[in-house]
PDB file of C-alpha atoms and ligand atoms in Angstrom:
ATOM      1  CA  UNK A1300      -0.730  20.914  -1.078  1.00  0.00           C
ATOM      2  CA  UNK A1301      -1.973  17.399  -1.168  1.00  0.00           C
ATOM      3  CA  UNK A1302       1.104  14.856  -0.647  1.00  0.00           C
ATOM      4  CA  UNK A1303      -0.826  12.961  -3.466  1.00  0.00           C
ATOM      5  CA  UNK A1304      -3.413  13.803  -6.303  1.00  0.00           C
ATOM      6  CA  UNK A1305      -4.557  11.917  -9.080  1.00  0.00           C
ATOM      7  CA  UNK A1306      -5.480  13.790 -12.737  1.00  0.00           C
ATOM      8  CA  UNK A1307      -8.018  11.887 -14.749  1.00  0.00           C
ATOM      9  CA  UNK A1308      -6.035   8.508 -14.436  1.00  0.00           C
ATOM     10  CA  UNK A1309      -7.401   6.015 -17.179  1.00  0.00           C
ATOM     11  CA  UNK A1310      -5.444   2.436 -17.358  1.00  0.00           C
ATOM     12  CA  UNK A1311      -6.396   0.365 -20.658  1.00  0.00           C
ATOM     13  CA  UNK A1312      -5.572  -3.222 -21.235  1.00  0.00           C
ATOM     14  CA  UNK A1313      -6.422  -3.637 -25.515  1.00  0.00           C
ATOM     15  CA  UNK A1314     -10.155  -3.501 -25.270  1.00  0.00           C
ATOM     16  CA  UNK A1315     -10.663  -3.305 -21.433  1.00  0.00           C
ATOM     17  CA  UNK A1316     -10.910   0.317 -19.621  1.00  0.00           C
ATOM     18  CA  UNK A1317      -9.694  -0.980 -15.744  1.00  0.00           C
ATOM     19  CA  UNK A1318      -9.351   2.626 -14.277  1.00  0.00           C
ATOM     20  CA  UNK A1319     -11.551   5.531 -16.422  1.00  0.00           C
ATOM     21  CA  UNK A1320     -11.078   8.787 -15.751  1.00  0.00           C
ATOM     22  CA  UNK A1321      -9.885   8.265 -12.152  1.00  0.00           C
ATOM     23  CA  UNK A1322      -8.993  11.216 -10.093  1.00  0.00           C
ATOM     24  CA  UNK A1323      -8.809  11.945  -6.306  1.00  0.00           C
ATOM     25  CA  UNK A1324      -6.250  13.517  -3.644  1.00  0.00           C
ATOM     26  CA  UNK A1325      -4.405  12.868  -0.775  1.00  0.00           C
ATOM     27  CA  UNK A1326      -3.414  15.025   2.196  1.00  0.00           C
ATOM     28  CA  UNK A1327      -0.185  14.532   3.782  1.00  0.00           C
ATOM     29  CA  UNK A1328      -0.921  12.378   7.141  1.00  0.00           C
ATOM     30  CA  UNK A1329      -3.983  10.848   5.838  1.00  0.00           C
ATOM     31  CA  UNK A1330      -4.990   7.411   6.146  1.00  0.00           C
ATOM     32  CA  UNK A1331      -6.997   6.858   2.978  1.00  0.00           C
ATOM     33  CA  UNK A1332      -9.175   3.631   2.726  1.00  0.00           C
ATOM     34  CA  UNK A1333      -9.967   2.720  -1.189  1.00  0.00           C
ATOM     35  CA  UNK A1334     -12.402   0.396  -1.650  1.00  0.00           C
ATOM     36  CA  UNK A1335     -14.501  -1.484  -3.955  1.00  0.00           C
ATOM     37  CA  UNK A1336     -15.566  -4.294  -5.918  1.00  0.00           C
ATOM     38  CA  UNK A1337     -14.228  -6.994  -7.164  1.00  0.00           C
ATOM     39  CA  UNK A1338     -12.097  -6.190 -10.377  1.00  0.00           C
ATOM     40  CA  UNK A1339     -12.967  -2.181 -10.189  1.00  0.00           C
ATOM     41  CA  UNK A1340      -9.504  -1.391 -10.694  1.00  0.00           C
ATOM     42  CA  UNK A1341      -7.611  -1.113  -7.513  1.00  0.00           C
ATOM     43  CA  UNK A1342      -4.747  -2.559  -7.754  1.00  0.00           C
ATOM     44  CA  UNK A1343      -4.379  -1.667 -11.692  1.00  0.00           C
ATOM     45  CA  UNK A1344      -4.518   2.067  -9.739  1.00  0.00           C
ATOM     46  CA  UNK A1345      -2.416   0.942  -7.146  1.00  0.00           C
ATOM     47  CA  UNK A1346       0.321  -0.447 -10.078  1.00  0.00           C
ATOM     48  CA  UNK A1347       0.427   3.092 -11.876  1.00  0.00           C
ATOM     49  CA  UNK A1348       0.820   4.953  -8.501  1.00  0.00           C
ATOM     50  CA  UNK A1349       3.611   2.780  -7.557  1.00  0.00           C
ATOM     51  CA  UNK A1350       4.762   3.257 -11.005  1.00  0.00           C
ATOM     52  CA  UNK A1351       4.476  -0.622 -12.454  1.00  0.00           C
ATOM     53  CA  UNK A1352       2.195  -0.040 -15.173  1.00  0.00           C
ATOM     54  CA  UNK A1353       2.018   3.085 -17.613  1.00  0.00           C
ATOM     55  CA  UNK A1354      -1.281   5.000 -17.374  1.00  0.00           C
ATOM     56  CA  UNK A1355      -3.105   5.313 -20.723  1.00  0.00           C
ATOM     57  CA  UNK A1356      -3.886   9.189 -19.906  1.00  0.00           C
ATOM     58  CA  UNK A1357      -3.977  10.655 -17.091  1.00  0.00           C
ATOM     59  CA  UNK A1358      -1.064  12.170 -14.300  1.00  0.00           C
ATOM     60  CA  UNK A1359      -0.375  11.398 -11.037  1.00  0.00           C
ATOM     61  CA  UNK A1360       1.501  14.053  -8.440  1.00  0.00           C
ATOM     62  CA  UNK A1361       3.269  13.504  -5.509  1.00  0.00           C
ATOM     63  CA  UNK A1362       4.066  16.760  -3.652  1.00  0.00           C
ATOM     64  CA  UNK A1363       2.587  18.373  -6.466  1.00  0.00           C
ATOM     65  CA  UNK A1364       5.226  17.529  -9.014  1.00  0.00           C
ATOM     66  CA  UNK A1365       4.735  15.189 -11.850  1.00  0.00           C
ATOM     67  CA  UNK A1366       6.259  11.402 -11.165  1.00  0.00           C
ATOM     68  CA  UNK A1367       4.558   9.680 -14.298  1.00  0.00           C
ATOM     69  CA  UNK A1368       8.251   9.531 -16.004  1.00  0.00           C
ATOM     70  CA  UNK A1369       9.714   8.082 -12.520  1.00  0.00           C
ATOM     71  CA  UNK A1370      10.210   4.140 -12.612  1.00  0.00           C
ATOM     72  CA  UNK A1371       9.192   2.362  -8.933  1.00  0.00           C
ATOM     73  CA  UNK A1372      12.893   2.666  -7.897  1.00  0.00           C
ATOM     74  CA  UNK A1373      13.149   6.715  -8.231  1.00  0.00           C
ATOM     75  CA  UNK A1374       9.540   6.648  -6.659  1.00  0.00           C
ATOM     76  CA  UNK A1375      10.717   4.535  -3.684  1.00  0.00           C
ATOM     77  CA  UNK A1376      13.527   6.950  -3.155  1.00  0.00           C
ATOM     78  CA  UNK A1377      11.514   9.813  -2.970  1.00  0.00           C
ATOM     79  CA  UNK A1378       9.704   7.965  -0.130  1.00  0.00           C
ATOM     80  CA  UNK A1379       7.052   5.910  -1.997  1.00  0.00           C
ATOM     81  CA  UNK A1380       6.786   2.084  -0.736  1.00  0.00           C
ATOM     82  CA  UNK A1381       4.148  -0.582  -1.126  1.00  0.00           C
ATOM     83  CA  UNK A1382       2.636  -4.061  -0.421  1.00  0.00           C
ATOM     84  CA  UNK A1383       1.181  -6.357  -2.592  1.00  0.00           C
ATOM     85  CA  UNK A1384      -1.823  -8.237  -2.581  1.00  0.00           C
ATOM     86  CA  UNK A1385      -0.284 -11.261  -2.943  1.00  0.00           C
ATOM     87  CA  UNK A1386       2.938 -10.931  -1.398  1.00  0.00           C
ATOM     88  CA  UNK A1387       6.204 -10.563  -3.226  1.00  0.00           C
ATOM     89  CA  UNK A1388       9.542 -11.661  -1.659  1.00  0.00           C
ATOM     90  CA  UNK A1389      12.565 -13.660  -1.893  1.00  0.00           C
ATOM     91  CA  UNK A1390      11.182 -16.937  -1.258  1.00  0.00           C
ATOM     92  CA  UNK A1391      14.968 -18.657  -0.875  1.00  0.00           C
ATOM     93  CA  UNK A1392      16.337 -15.740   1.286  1.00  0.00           C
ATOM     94  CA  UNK A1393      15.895 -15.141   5.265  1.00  0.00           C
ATOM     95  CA  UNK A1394      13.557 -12.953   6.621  1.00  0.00           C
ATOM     96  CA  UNK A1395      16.500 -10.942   7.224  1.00  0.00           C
ATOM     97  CA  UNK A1396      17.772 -10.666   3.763  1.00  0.00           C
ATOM     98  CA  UNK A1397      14.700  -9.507   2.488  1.00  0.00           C
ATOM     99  CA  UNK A1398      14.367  -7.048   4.893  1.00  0.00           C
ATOM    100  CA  UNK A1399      18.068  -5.353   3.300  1.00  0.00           C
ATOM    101  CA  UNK A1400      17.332  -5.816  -0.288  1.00  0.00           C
ATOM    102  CA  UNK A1401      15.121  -2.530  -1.032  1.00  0.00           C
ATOM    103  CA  UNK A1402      17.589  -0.423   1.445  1.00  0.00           C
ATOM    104  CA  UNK A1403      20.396  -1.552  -0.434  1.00  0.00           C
ATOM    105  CA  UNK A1404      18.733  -1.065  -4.236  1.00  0.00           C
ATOM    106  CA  UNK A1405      18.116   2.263  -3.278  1.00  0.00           C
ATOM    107  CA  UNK A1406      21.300   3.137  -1.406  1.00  0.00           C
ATOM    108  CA  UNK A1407      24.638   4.129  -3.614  1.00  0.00           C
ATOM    109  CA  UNK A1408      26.612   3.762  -0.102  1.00  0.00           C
ATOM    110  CA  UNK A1409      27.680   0.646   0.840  1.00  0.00           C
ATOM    111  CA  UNK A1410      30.152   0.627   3.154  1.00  0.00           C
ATOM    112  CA  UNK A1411      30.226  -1.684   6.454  1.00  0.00           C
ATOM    113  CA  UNK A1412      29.251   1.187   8.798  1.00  0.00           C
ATOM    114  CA  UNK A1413      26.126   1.558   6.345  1.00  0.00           C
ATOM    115  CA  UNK A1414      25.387  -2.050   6.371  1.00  0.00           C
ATOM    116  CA  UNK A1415      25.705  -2.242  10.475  1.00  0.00           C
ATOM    117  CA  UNK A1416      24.170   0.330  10.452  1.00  0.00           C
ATOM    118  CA  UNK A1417      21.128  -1.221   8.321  1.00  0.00           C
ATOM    119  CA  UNK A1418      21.357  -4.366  10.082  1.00  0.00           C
ATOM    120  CA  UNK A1419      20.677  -2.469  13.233  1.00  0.00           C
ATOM    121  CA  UNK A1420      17.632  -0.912  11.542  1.00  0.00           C
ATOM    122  CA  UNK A1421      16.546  -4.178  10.242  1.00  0.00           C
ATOM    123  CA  UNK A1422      15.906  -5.847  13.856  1.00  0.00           C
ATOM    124  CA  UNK A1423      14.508  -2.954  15.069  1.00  0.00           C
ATOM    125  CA  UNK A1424      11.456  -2.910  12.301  1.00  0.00           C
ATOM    126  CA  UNK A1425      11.055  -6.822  12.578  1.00  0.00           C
ATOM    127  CA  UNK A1426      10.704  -6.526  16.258  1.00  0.00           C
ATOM    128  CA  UNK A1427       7.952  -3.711  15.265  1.00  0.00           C
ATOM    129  CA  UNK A1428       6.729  -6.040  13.246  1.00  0.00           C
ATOM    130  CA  UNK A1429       6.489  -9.023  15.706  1.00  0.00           C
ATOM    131  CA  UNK A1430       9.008 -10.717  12.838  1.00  0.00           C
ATOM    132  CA  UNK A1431      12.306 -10.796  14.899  1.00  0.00           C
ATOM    133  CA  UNK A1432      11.734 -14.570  16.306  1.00  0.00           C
ATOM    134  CA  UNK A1433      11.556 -15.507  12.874  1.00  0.00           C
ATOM    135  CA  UNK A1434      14.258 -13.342  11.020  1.00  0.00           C
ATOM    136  CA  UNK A1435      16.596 -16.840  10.408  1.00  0.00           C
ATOM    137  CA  UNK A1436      13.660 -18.563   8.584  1.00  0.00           C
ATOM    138  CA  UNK A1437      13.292 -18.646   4.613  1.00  0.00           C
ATOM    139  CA  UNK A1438      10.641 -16.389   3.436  1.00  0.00           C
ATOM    140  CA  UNK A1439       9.190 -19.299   2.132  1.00  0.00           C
ATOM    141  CA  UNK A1440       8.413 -20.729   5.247  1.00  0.00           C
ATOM    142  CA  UNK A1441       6.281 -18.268   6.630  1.00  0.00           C
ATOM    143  CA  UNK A1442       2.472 -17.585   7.046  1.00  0.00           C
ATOM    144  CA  UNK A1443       0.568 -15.944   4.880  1.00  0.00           C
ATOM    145  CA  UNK A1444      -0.012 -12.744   7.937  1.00  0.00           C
ATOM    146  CA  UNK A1445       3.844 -13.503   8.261  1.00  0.00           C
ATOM    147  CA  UNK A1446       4.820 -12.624   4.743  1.00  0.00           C
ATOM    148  CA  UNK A1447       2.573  -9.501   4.781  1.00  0.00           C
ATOM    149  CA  UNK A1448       4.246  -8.449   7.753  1.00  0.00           C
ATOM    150  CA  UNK A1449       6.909  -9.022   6.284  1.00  0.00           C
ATOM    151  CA  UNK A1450       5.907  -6.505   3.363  1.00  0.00           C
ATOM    152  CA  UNK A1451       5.064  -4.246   6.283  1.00  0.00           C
ATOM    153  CA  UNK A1452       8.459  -4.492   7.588  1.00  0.00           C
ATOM    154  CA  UNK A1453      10.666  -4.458   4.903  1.00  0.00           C
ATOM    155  CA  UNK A1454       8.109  -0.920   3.485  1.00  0.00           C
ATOM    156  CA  UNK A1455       9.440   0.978   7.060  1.00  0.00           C
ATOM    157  CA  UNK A1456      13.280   0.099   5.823  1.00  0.00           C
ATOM    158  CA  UNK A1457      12.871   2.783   3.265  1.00  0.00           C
ATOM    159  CA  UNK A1458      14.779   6.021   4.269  1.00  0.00           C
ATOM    160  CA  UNK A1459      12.201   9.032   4.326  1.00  0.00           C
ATOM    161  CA  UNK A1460       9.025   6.571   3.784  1.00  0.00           C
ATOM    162  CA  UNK A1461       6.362   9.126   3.195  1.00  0.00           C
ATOM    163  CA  UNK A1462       3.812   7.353   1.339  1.00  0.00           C
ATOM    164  CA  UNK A1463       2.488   3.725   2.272  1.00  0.00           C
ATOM    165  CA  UNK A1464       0.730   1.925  -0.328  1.00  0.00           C
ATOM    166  CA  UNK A1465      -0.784  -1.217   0.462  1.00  0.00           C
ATOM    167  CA  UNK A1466      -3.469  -3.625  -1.247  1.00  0.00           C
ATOM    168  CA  UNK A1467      -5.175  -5.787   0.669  1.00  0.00           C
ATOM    169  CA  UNK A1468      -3.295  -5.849   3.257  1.00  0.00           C
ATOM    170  CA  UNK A1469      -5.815  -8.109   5.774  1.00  0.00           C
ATOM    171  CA  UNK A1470      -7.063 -10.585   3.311  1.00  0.00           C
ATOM    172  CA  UNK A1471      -6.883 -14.085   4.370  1.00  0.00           C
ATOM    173  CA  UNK A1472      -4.925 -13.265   7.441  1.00  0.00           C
ATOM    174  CA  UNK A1473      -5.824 -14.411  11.130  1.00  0.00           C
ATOM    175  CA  UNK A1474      -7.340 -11.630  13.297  1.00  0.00           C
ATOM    176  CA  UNK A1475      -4.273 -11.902  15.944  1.00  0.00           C
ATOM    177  CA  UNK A1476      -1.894 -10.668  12.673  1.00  0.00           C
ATOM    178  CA  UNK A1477      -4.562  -8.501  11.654  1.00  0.00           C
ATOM    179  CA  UNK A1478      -4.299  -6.777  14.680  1.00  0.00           C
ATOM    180  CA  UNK A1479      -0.482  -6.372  14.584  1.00  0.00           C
ATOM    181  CA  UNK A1480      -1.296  -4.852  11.219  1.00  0.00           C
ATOM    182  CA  UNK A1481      -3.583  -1.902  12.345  1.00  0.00           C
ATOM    183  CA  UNK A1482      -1.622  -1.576  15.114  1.00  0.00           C
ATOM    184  CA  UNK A1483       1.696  -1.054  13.481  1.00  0.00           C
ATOM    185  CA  UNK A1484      -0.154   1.360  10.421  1.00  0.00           C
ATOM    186  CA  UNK A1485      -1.786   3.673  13.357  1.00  0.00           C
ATOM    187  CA  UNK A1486       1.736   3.587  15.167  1.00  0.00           C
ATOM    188  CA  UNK A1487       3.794   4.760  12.026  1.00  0.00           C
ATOM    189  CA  UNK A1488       1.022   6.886  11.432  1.00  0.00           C
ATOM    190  CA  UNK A1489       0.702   8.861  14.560  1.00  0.00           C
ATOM    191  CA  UNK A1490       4.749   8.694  15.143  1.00  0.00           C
ATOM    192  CA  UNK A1491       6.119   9.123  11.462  1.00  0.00           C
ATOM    193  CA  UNK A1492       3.816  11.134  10.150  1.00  0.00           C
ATOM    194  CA  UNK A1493       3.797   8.673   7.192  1.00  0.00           C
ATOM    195  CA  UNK A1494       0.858   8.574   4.963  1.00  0.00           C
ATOM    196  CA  UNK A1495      -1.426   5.903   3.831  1.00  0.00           C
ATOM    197  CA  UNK A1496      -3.850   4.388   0.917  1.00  0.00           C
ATOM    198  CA  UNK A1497      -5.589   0.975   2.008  1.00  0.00           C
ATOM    199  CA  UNK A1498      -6.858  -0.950  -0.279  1.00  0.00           C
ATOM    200  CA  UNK A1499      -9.080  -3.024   1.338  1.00  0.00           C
ATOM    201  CA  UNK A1500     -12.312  -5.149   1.284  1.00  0.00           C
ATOM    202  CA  UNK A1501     -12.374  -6.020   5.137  1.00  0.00           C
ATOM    203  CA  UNK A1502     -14.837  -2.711   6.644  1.00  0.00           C
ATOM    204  CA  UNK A1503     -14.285  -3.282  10.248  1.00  0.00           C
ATOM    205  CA  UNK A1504     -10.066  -2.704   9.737  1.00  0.00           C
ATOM    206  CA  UNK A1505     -11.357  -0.001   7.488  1.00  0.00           C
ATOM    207  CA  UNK A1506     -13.304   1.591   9.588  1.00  0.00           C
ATOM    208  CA  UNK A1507     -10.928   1.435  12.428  1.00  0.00           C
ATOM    209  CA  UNK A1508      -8.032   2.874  10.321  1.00  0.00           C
ATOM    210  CA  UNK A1509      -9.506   5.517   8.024  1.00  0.00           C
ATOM    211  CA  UNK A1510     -10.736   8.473   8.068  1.00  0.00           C
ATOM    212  CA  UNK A1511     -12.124   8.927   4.500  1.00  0.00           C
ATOM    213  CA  UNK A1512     -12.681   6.329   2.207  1.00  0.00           C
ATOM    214  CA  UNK A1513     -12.899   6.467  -1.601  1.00  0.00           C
ATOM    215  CA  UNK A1514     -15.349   4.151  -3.376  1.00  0.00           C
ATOM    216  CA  UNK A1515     -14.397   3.072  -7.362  1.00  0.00           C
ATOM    217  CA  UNK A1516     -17.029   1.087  -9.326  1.00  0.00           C
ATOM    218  CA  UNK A1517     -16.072   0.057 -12.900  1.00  0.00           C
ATOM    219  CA  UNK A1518     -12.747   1.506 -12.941  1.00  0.00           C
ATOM    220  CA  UNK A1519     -14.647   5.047 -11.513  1.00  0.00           C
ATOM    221  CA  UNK A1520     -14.896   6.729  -8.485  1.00  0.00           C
ATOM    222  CA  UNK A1521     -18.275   6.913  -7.524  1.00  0.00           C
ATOM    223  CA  UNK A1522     -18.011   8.281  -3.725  1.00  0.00           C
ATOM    224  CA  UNK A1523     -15.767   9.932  -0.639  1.00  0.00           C
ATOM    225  CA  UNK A1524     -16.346  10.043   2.402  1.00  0.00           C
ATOM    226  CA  UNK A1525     -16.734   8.891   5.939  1.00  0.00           C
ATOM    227  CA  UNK A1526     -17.636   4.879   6.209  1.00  0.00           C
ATOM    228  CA  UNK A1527     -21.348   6.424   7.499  1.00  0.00           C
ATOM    229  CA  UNK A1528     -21.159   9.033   4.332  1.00  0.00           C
ATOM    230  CA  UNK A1529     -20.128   6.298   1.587  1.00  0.00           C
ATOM    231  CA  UNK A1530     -22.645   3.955   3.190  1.00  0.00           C
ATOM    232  CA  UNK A1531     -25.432   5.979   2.605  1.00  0.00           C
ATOM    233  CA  UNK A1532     -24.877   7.048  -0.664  1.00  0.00           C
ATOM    234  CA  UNK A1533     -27.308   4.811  -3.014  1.00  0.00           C
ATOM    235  CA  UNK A1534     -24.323   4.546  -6.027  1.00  0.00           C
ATOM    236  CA  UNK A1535     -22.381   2.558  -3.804  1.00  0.00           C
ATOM    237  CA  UNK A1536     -24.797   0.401  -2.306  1.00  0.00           C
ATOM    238  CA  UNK A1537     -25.835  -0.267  -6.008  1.00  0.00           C
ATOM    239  CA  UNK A1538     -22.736  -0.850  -6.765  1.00  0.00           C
ATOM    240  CA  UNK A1539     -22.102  -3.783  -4.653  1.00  0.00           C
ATOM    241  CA  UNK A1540     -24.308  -6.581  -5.242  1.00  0.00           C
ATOM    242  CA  UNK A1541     -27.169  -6.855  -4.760  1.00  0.00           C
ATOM    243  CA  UNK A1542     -27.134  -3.012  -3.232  1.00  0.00           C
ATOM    244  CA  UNK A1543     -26.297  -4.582   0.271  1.00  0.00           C
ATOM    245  CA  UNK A1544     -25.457  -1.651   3.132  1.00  0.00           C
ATOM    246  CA  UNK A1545     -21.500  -1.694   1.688  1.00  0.00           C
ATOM    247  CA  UNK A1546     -20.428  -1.261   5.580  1.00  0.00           C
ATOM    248  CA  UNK A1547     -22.355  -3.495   6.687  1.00  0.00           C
TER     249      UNK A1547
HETATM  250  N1  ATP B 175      -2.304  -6.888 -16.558  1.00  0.00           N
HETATM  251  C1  ATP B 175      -3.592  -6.930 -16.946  1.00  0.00           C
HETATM  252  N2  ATP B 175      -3.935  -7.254 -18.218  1.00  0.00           N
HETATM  253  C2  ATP B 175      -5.226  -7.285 -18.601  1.00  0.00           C
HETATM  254  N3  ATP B 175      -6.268  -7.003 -17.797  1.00  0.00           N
HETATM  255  C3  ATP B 175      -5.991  -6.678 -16.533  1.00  0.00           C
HETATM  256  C4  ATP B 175      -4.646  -6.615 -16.026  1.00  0.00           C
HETATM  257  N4  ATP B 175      -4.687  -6.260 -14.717  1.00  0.00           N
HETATM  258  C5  ATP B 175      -5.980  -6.109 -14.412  1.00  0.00           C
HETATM  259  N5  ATP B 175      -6.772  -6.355 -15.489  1.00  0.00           N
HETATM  260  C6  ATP B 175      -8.241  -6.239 -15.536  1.00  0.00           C
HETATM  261  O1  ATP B 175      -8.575  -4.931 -15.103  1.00  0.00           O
HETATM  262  C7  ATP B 175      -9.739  -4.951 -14.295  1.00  0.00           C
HETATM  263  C8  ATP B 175      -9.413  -4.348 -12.938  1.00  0.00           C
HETATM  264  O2  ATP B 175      -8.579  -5.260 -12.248  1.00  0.00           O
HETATM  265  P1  ATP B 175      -7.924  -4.937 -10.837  1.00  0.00           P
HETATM  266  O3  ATP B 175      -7.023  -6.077 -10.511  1.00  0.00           O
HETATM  267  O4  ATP B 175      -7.329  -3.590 -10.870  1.00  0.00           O
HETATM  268  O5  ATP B 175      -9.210  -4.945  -9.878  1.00  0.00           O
HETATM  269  P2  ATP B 175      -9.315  -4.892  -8.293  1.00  0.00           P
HETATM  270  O6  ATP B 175     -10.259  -3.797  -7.974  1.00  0.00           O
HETATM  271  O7  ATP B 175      -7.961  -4.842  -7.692  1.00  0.00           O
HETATM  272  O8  ATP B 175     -10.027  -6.293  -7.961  1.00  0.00           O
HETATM  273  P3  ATP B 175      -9.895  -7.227  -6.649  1.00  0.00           P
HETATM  274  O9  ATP B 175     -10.793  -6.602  -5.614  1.00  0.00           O
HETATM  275  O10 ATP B 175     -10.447  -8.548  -7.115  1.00  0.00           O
HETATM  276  O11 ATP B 175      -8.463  -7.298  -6.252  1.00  0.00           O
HETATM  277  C9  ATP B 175     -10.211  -6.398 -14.237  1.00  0.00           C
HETATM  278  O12 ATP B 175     -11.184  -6.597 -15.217  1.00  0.00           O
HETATM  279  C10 ATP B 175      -8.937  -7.178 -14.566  1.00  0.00           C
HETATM  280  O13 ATP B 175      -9.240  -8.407 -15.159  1.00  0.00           O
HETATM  281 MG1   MG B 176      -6.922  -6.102  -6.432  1.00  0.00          MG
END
């Protein structure tokens, strides 16, 4: 059973269809790439998955049962995390802080043990992270790779993470940090068993990372398959301008 499928997902804003008809799967231990686009409807697909916006029509499974009725919270219990494109923390906490808050929303223990206990957990995913020399500084005051990182980080403080969603997460970040990036997504991968969907428009991190990639046009999905597969396939290189080789 796939870990996640997708049932003719549609996402309407008043006149605008972002995501029509949108359906696709997921296999448990995947590393999905999505791409696309500009304004396809990626992260308006990534928002209903994670459970931010209400789908017009459509469903949307996780271990083959129904999660359409969940809000994020309940989803992120059940193992669901994600990243945002542009990255959303506490800009007036620490690194630190941040890292506790989604452990602690989700948590109904509190005691000290737990927190010690989460604190402990805390420096270990920074240091996976290549976060922990910064963990005293304000989120504010990081880079742009450091915030996503410290998306990344604060994601793998989620008891039971199963499924990792994450949009964009290599735009406008250095190629040292990019690097970190792939290298911590293959790790928890490979280790953890945890599952991803990419959303991403940088091909050479997709290509390293995934496996199959899924190609939406106009809110669609046109194509599946390996980055040599999708390539080939003239609906996608027609629909990126100018039908340039899309992995190229
Ligand atoms: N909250 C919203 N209200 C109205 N329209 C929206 C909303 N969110 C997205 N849209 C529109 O839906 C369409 C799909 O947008 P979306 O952000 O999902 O695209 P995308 O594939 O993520 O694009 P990009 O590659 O630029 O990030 C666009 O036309 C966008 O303007
Ligand atoms: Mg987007």
């Amino acid at each position: 059973m796939p870990i996640l499928q997708v049932d003719n997902l549609s996402k309407q804003f008043d006149g605008l269809v972002a995501v029509n008809d949108l359906s696709f799967s997921i296999e448990s231990g995947e590393i999905r790439g999505l791409i696309g686009p500009n304004g396809c409807g990626k992260t308006t697909t990534m928002n209903m998955l994670a459970g931010l916006y209400r789908p017009t029509h459509g469903d949307v499974r996780y271990h083959g049962k129904s999660i359409l009725k969940l809000p994020t919270h309940t989803r992120t219990a059940q193992g669901i995390m994600r990243t945002f494109q542009i990255p959303k923390l506490f800009s007036e906490m620490t690194v630190g802080e941040n890292m506790m808050v989604p452990a602690l929303a989700t948590s109904t223990v509190k005691t000290p043990e737990f927190i010690e206990k989460l604190e402990h957990k805390s420096s270990e995913k920074l240091t996976f992270c290549k976060l922990d020399h910064v963990s005293h500084l304000l989120a504010k005051q990081l880079s742009g790779g450091q915030r996503m990182l410290l998306q990344i980080a604060r994601g793998l403080m989620v008891e039971g993470l199963e499924l990792f969603l994450m949009d964009e997460p290599f735009a406008g970040i250095n190629q040292v940090t990019k690097e970190t990036i792939m290298d911590a997504i293959l790790e928890m991968n490979k280790d953890h068993g945890i599952t991803f969907l990419i959303v991403s428009h940088e091909m050479p991190s997709v290509r390293r990372l995934c496996q199959t990639v899924s190609v939406m046009h106009e809110g669609s999905m046109i194509s599946e398959g390996s980055i040599e597969e999708i390539a080939n396939n003239p609906l996608v290189i027609e629909a990126y301008l100018g039908g340039q080789n899309a992995a190229s």
